[in-house]
Amino acid sequence: MSNVLSSLQVVLGADTAAFQQDLGRASQSANDNFGSIGAAAKTMAVALAAAFTVDYFTDNIKKAIDYADSMSDLAGKTGIAVEQLTAMEYALNFSDATLENYTDGLQKLTVNMVASIEGNKDLSSTFQKLGVSVVDAQGNVRQSKDVFLDAAEAISKMQDGAVKTDLAMKLFGKSAGPELVPFLNQGKEGIKELTDEAQRMGAVVSTDMANQSAQFNDSMAKMGYAAKGAWNVIAQQLTPSLNAMASSMASGASDGEILEKTAYGIGVAFHAA
């Protein structure tokens, strides 16, 4: 009996050792396979991230170019420097006002400044009551952007209400004036802090950048027209041949005898099948 047990122990021990060895190999194989899968997944993730990064990069570069181009156009229309426009757009955003409100208001303010100098007593009185001068010490007309900031400082100290809104409408226009009131309430220093922050944030576009962007978009547009012109030339060369082929096909289709023979041939083929 003891011999049988001894033999059984030897067999079981051998089987157990073999099983453990097989299990170890299986475990190593699984680890190797999972390692390969992990490496492949990492490679795929890197590739996807790279593709996403390239698309994201190019998309945002184009957006930046288009924005600078639009600021160049707006500067040309309004006579306001690109740097001033982009800095103000940043600052206006925090008062729910728009760049259009600012440009419209500034243009109206410029008209009112000129009218005041030319003798409009009502406007002259308005500027005087605000303590805002439209001319410098030498009697030259001040820049409207500087007068705007002085007016903002004066208005910011007024109590909110109809009087303030009416004054804003008078200086900056019926549409832009009321929209600008929350922005004007920040005063000269508050607005300057935001425009300085815009510079630090990189939100201010330079005139050179705007001009370069406009030139780039113009060149791209010209390339598009050049490609269109090339296709026009190709189409012009092919049109006579295409017309001849289309006419022949139309003539053949309208020939009753040809159509009849074709139909008969199709019918025979189906019958034979």
mmCIF file of N, CA, C and O in Angstrom, residues 27-92:
data_model
loop_
_atom_site.group_PDB
_atom_site.id
_atom_site.type_symbol
_atom_site.label_atom_id
_atom_site.label_comp_id
_atom_site.label_asym_id
_atom_site.label_seq_id
_atom_site.Cartn_x
_atom_site.Cartn_y
_atom_site.Cartn_z
ATOM 1 N N SER A 27 1.278 32.037 -18.960
ATOM 2 C CA SER A 27 1.259 33.376 -18.366
ATOM 3 C C SER A 27 2.222 34.310 -19.096
ATOM 4 O O SER A 27 1.901 35.458 -19.409
ATOM 5 N N GLN A 28 3.422 33.781 -19.398
ATOM 6 C CA GLN A 28 4.411 34.590 -20.113
ATOM 7 C C GLN A 28 3.919 34.959 -21.501
ATOM 8 O O GLN A 28 4.088 36.074 -21.984
ATOM 9 N N SER A 29 3.250 33.956 -22.148
ATOM 10 C CA SER A 29 2.714 34.203 -23.490
ATOM 11 C C SER A 29 1.643 35.280 -23.455
ATOM 12 O O SER A 29 1.584 36.162 -24.312
ATOM 13 N N ALA A 30 0.790 35.180 -22.433
ATOM 14 C CA ALA A 30 -0.277 36.196 -22.299
ATOM 15 C C ALA A 30 0.327 37.575 -22.071
ATOM 16 O O ALA A 30 -0.106 38.570 -22.660
ATOM 17 N N ASN A 31 1.343 37.622 -21.200
ATOM 18 C CA ASN A 31 1.996 38.905 -20.938
ATOM 19 C C ASN A 31 2.621 39.486 -22.199
ATOM 20 O O ASN A 31 2.534 40.692 -22.471
ATOM 21 N N ASP A 32 3.282 38.579 -22.965
ATOM 22 C CA ASP A 32 3.894 39.029 -24.220
ATOM 23 C C ASP A 32 2.838 39.572 -25.175
ATOM 24 O O ASP A 32 3.026 40.609 -25.818
ATOM 25 N N ASN A 33 1.705 38.820 -25.276
ATOM 26 C CA ASN A 33 0.646 39.244 -26.188
ATOM 27 C C ASN A 33 0.033 40.569 -25.759
ATOM 28 O O ASN A 33 -0.198 41.461 -26.572
ATOM 29 N N PHE A 34 -0.250 40.672 -24.452
ATOM 30 C CA PHE A 34 -0.819 41.927 -23.963
ATOM 31 C C PHE A 34 0.173 43.073 -24.132
ATOM 32 O O PHE A 34 -0.201 44.214 -24.402
ATOM 33 N N GLY A 35 1.461 42.735 -23.972
ATOM 34 C CA GLY A 35 2.470 43.766 -24.185
ATOM 35 C C GLY A 35 2.469 44.258 -25.611
ATOM 36 O O GLY A 35 2.587 45.456 -25.887
ATOM 37 N N SER A 36 2.337 43.313 -26.542
ATOM 38 C CA SER A 36 2.279 43.689 -27.968
ATOM 39 C C SER A 36 1.056 44.536 -28.257
ATOM 40 O O SER A 36 1.101 45.526 -28.986
ATOM 41 N N ILE A 37 -0.092 44.102 -27.681
ATOM 42 C CA ILE A 37 -1.329 44.869 -27.883
ATOM 43 C C ILE A 37 -1.187 46.268 -27.306
ATOM 44 O O ILE A 37 -1.574 47.267 -27.919
ATOM 45 N N GLY A 38 -0.580 46.357 -26.104
ATOM 46 C CA GLY A 38 -0.382 47.664 -25.478
ATOM 47 C C GLY A 38 0.512 48.558 -26.304
ATOM 48 O O GLY A 38 0.239 49.747 -26.482
ATOM 49 N N ALA A 39 1.600 47.962 -26.848
ATOM 50 C CA ALA A 39 2.527 48.740 -27.681
ATOM 51 C C ALA A 39 1.825 49.227 -28.941
ATOM 52 O O ALA A 39 1.996 50.384 -29.366
ATOM 53 N N ALA A 40 1.013 48.337 -29.542
ATOM 54 C CA ALA A 40 0.278 48.716 -30.753
ATOM 55 C C ALA A 40 -0.718 49.826 -30.450
ATOM 56 O O ALA A 40 -0.887 50.773 -31.228
ATOM 57 N N ALA A 41 -1.387 49.701 -29.298
ATOM 58 C CA ALA A 41 -2.365 50.716 -28.905
ATOM 59 C C ALA A 41 -1.684 52.060 -28.681
ATOM 60 O O ALA A 41 -2.192 53.110 -29.078
ATOM 61 N N LYS A 42 -0.513 52.012 -28.052
ATOM 62 C CA LYS A 42 0.227 53.255 -27.829
ATOM 63 C C LYS A 42 0.651 53.885 -29.151
ATOM 64 O O LYS A 42 0.564 55.098 -29.340
ATOM 65 N N THR A 43 1.109 53.051 -30.074
ATOM 66 C CA THR A 43 1.519 53.553 -31.391
ATOM 67 C C THR A 43 0.337 54.198 -32.111
ATOM 68 O O THR A 43 0.452 55.275 -32.708
ATOM 69 N N MET A 44 -0.827 53.510 -32.042
ATOM 70 C CA MET A 44 -2.026 54.040 -32.688
ATOM 71 C C MET A 44 -2.445 55.367 -32.044
ATOM 72 O O MET A 44 -2.824 56.326 -32.730
ATOM 73 N N ALA A 45 -2.366 55.421 -30.710
ATOM 74 C CA ALA A 45 -2.738 56.642 -29.994
ATOM 75 C C ALA A 45 -1.843 57.805 -30.386
ATOM 76 O O ALA A 45 -2.303 58.925 -30.586
ATOM 77 N N VAL A 46 -0.556 57.510 -30.509
ATOM 78 C CA VAL A 46 0.393 58.555 -30.911
ATOM 79 C C VAL A 46 0.084 59.043 -32.325
ATOM 80 O O VAL A 46 0.103 60.251 -32.611
ATOM 81 N N ALA A 47 -0.216 58.092 -33.228
ATOM 82 C CA ALA A 47 -0.533 58.455 -34.614
ATOM 83 C C ALA A 47 -1.792 59.305 -34.680
ATOM 84 O O ALA A 47 -1.843 60.318 -35.396
ATOM 85 N N LEU A 48 -2.830 58.885 -33.924
ATOM 86 C CA LEU A 48 -4.080 59.649 -33.911
ATOM 87 C C LEU A 48 -3.864 61.037 -33.317
ATOM 88 O O LEU A 48 -4.403 62.028 -33.818
ATOM 89 N N ALA A 49 -3.091 61.083 -32.238
ATOM 90 C CA ALA A 49 -2.813 62.369 -31.602
ATOM 91 C C ALA A 49 -2.056 63.285 -32.548
ATOM 92 O O ALA A 49 -2.333 64.490 -32.637
ATOM 93 N N ALA A 50 -1.117 62.709 -33.288
ATOM 94 C CA ALA A 50 -0.342 63.507 -34.247
ATOM 95 C C ALA A 50 -1.239 64.048 -35.353
ATOM 96 O O ALA A 50 -1.157 65.228 -35.723
ATOM 97 N N ALA A 51 -2.130 63.171 -35.868
ATOM 98 C CA ALA A 51 -3.046 63.607 -36.932
ATOM 99 C C ALA A 51 -3.965 64.699 -36.429
ATOM 100 O O ALA A 51 -4.210 65.705 -37.104
ATOM 101 N N PHE A 52 -4.511 64.483 -35.204
ATOM 102 C CA PHE A 52 -5.393 65.482 -34.609
ATOM 103 C C PHE A 52 -4.658 66.791 -34.395
ATOM 104 O O PHE A 52 -5.184 67.871 -34.659
ATOM 105 N N THR A 53 -3.409 66.688 -33.922
ATOM 106 C CA THR A 53 -2.617 67.889 -33.661
ATOM 107 C C THR A 53 -2.355 68.661 -34.938
ATOM 108 O O THR A 53 -2.447 69.892 -34.963
ATOM 109 N N VAL A 54 -2.033 67.971 -36.021
ATOM 110 C CA VAL A 54 -1.767 68.632 -37.301
ATOM 111 C C VAL A 54 -3.021 69.354 -37.795
ATOM 112 O O VAL A 54 -2.968 70.524 -38.201
ATOM 113 N N ASP A 55 -4.175 68.643 -37.754
ATOM 114 C CA ASP A 55 -5.429 69.267 -38.190
ATOM 115 C C ASP A 55 -5.777 70.458 -37.314
ATOM 116 O O ASP A 55 -6.187 71.516 -37.808
ATOM 117 N N TYR A 56 -5.631 70.263 -36.012
ATOM 118 C CA TYR A 56 -5.939 71.331 -35.066
ATOM 119 C C TYR A 56 -5.028 72.534 -35.313
ATOM 120 O O TYR A 56 -5.479 73.685 -35.297
ATOM 121 N N PHE A 57 -3.768 72.246 -35.552
ATOM 122 C CA PHE A 57 -2.782 73.305 -35.789
ATOM 123 C C PHE A 57 -3.122 74.097 -37.047
ATOM 124 O O PHE A 57 -3.189 75.328 -37.029
ATOM 125 N N THR A 58 -3.342 73.364 -38.153
ATOM 126 C CA THR A 58 -3.608 74.048 -39.420
ATOM 127 C C THR A 58 -4.928 74.808 -39.383
ATOM 128 O O THR A 58 -5.032 75.925 -39.913
ATOM 129 N N ASP A 59 -5.952 74.220 -38.749
ATOM 130 C CA ASP A 59 -7.252 74.891 -38.653
ATOM 131 C C ASP A 59 -7.133 76.205 -37.896
ATOM 132 O O ASP A 59 -7.680 77.230 -38.315
ATOM 133 N N ASN A 60 -6.423 76.166 -36.787
ATOM 134 C CA ASN A 60 -6.323 77.371 -35.965
ATOM 135 C C ASN A 60 -5.397 78.409 -36.567
ATOM 136 O O ASN A 60 -5.611 79.616 -36.385
ATOM 137 N N ILE A 61 -4.384 77.961 -37.296
ATOM 138 C CA ILE A 61 -3.535 78.921 -38.024
ATOM 139 C C ILE A 61 -4.368 79.656 -39.063
ATOM 140 O O ILE A 61 -4.292 80.883 -39.210
ATOM 141 N N LYS A 62 -5.214 78.910 -39.795
ATOM 142 C CA LYS A 62 -6.060 79.539 -40.823
ATOM 143 C C LYS A 62 -7.066 80.497 -40.188
ATOM 144 O O LYS A 62 -7.325 81.579 -40.721
ATOM 145 N N LYS A 63 -7.609 80.105 -39.039
ATOM 146 C CA LYS A 63 -8.542 80.991 -38.339
ATOM 147 C C LYS A 63 -7.853 82.290 -37.928
ATOM 148 O O LYS A 63 -8.426 83.377 -38.041
ATOM 149 N N ALA A 64 -6.621 82.167 -37.443
ATOM 150 C CA ALA A 64 -5.862 83.350 -37.032
ATOM 151 C C ALA A 64 -5.575 84.254 -38.228
ATOM 152 O O ALA A 64 -5.671 85.484 -38.138
ATOM 153 N N ILE A 65 -5.233 83.651 -39.360
ATOM 154 C CA ILE A 65 -4.965 84.426 -40.578
ATOM 155 C C ILE A 65 -6.234 85.129 -41.053
ATOM 156 O O ILE A 65 -6.210 86.314 -41.415
ATOM 157 N N ASP A 66 -7.351 84.397 -41.052
ATOM 158 C CA ASP A 66 -8.621 84.993 -41.490
ATOM 159 C C ASP A 66 -9.040 86.136 -40.570
ATOM 160 O O ASP A 66 -9.563 87.156 -41.023
ATOM 161 N N TYR A 67 -8.825 85.951 -39.263
ATOM 162 C CA TYR A 67 -9.168 87.013 -38.304
ATOM 163 C C TYR A 67 -8.320 88.256 -38.555
ATOM 164 O O TYR A 67 -8.840 89.377 -38.603
ATOM 165 N N ALA A 68 -7.018 88.062 -38.719
ATOM 166 C CA ALA A 68 -6.128 89.199 -38.976
ATOM 167 C C ALA A 68 -6.499 89.889 -40.288
ATOM 168 O O ALA A 68 -6.456 91.116 -40.385
ATOM 169 N N ASP A 69 -6.863 89.094 -41.287
ATOM 170 C CA ASP A 69 -7.291 89.652 -42.581
ATOM 171 C C ASP A 69 -8.534 90.513 -42.402
ATOM 172 O O ASP A 69 -8.649 91.615 -42.957
ATOM 173 N N SER A 70 -9.501 90.014 -41.622
ATOM 174 C CA SER A 70 -10.741 90.769 -41.397
ATOM 175 C C SER A 70 -10.459 92.072 -40.651
ATOM 176 O O SER A 70 -11.098 93.102 -40.915
ATOM 177 N N MET A 71 -9.485 92.039 -39.726
ATOM 178 C CA MET A 71 -9.117 93.256 -39.002
ATOM 179 C C MET A 71 -8.442 94.262 -39.936
ATOM 180 O O MET A 71 -8.603 95.470 -39.783
ATOM 181 N N SER A 72 -7.700 93.756 -40.910
ATOM 182 C CA SER A 72 -7.082 94.634 -41.900
ATOM 183 C C SER A 72 -8.156 95.347 -42.717
ATOM 184 O O SER A 72 -8.072 96.556 -42.977
ATOM 185 N N ASP A 73 -9.174 94.574 -43.118
ATOM 186 C CA ASP A 73 -10.281 95.166 -43.875
ATOM 187 C C ASP A 73 -11.018 96.211 -43.046
ATOM 188 O O ASP A 73 -11.351 97.295 -43.540
ATOM 189 N N LEU A 74 -11.278 95.883 -41.774
ATOM 190 C CA LEU A 74 -12.009 96.806 -40.905
ATOM 191 C C LEU A 74 -11.203 98.071 -40.646
ATOM 192 O O LEU A 74 -11.764 99.179 -40.607
ATOM 193 N N ALA A 75 -9.900 97.907 -40.496
ATOM 194 C CA ALA A 75 -9.038 99.077 -40.283
ATOM 195 C C ALA A 75 -9.095 99.997 -41.498
ATOM 196 O O ALA A 75 -9.125 101.233 -41.360
ATOM 197 N N GLY A 76 -9.123 99.401 -42.686
ATOM 198 C CA GLY A 76 -9.213 100.200 -43.903
ATOM 199 C C GLY A 76 -10.527 100.955 -44.017
ATOM 200 O O GLY A 76 -10.570 102.089 -44.502
ATOM 201 N N LYS A 77 -11.598 100.338 -43.545
ATOM 202 C CA LYS A 77 -12.926 100.963 -43.636
ATOM 203 C C LYS A 77 -13.133 102.056 -42.583
ATOM 204 O O LYS A 77 -13.806 103.051 -42.841
ATOM 205 N N THR A 78 -12.576 101.831 -41.392
ATOM 206 C CA THR A 78 -12.841 102.742 -40.281
ATOM 207 C C THR A 78 -11.737 103.757 -40.019
ATOM 208 O O THR A 78 -11.971 104.772 -39.360
ATOM 209 N N GLY A 79 -10.537 103.476 -40.524
ATOM 210 C CA GLY A 79 -9.412 104.360 -40.242
ATOM 211 C C GLY A 79 -8.845 104.155 -38.844
ATOM 212 O O GLY A 79 -8.050 104.968 -38.360
ATOM 213 N N ILE A 80 -9.260 103.074 -38.181
ATOM 214 C CA ILE A 80 -8.772 102.749 -36.835
ATOM 215 C C ILE A 80 -7.684 101.693 -36.954
ATOM 216 O O ILE A 80 -7.845 100.721 -37.693
ATOM 217 N N ALA A 81 -6.592 101.857 -36.233
ATOM 218 C CA ALA A 81 -5.465 100.932 -36.324
ATOM 219 C C ALA A 81 -5.871 99.524 -35.904
ATOM 220 O O ALA A 81 -6.709 99.341 -35.013
ATOM 221 N N VAL A 82 -5.251 98.544 -36.542
ATOM 222 C CA VAL A 82 -5.532 97.140 -36.231
ATOM 223 C C VAL A 82 -5.251 96.839 -34.760
ATOM 224 O O VAL A 82 -6.016 96.124 -34.094
ATOM 225 N N GLU A 83 -4.162 97.371 -34.249
ATOM 226 C CA GLU A 83 -3.803 97.137 -32.849
ATOM 227 C C GLU A 83 -4.907 97.625 -31.913
ATOM 228 O O GLU A 83 -5.263 96.942 -30.939
ATOM 229 N N GLN A 84 -5.436 98.797 -32.207
ATOM 230 C CA GLN A 84 -6.502 99.356 -31.374
ATOM 231 C C GLN A 84 -7.774 98.526 -31.475
ATOM 232 O O GLN A 84 -8.444 98.265 -30.463
ATOM 233 N N LEU A 85 -8.101 98.102 -32.685
ATOM 234 C CA LEU A 85 -9.320 97.312 -32.897
ATOM 235 C C LEU A 85 -9.268 95.995 -32.130
ATOM 236 O O LEU A 85 -10.228 95.626 -31.446
ATOM 237 N N THR A 86 -8.151 95.289 -32.250
ATOM 238 C CA THR A 86 -8.069 93.969 -31.626
ATOM 239 C C THR A 86 -7.969 94.055 -30.102
ATOM 240 O O THR A 86 -8.512 93.201 -29.391
ATOM 241 N N ALA A 87 -7.296 95.084 -29.600
ATOM 242 C CA ALA A 87 -7.223 95.263 -28.147
ATOM 243 C C ALA A 87 -8.606 95.593 -27.594
ATOM 244 O O ALA A 87 -9.022 95.069 -26.550
ATOM 245 N N MET A 88 -9.323 96.451 -28.291
ATOM 246 C CA MET A 88 -10.654 96.843 -27.845
ATOM 247 C C MET A 88 -11.645 95.689 -27.941
ATOM 248 O O MET A 88 -12.530 95.541 -27.095
ATOM 249 N N GLU A 89 -11.506 94.868 -28.962
ATOM 250 C CA GLU A 89 -12.418 93.731 -29.088
ATOM 251 C C GLU A 89 -12.287 92.811 -27.879
ATOM 252 O O GLU A 89 -13.285 92.295 -27.361
ATOM 253 N N TYR A 90 -11.067 92.604 -27.444
ATOM 254 C CA TYR A 90 -10.830 91.792 -26.244
ATOM 255 C C TYR A 90 -11.515 92.427 -25.038
ATOM 256 O O TYR A 90 -12.221 91.755 -24.271
ATOM 257 N N ALA A 91 -11.309 93.728 -24.854
ATOM 258 C CA ALA A 91 -11.860 94.427 -23.691
ATOM 259 C C ALA A 91 -13.391 94.470 -23.732
ATOM 260 O O ALA A 91 -14.056 94.283 -22.707
ATOM 261 N N LEU A 92 -13.956 94.701 -24.904
ATOM 262 C CA LEU A 92 -15.409 94.808 -25.066
ATOM 263 C C LEU A 92 -16.118 93.505 -24.729
ATOM 264 O O LEU A 92 -17.254 93.501 -24.248
#
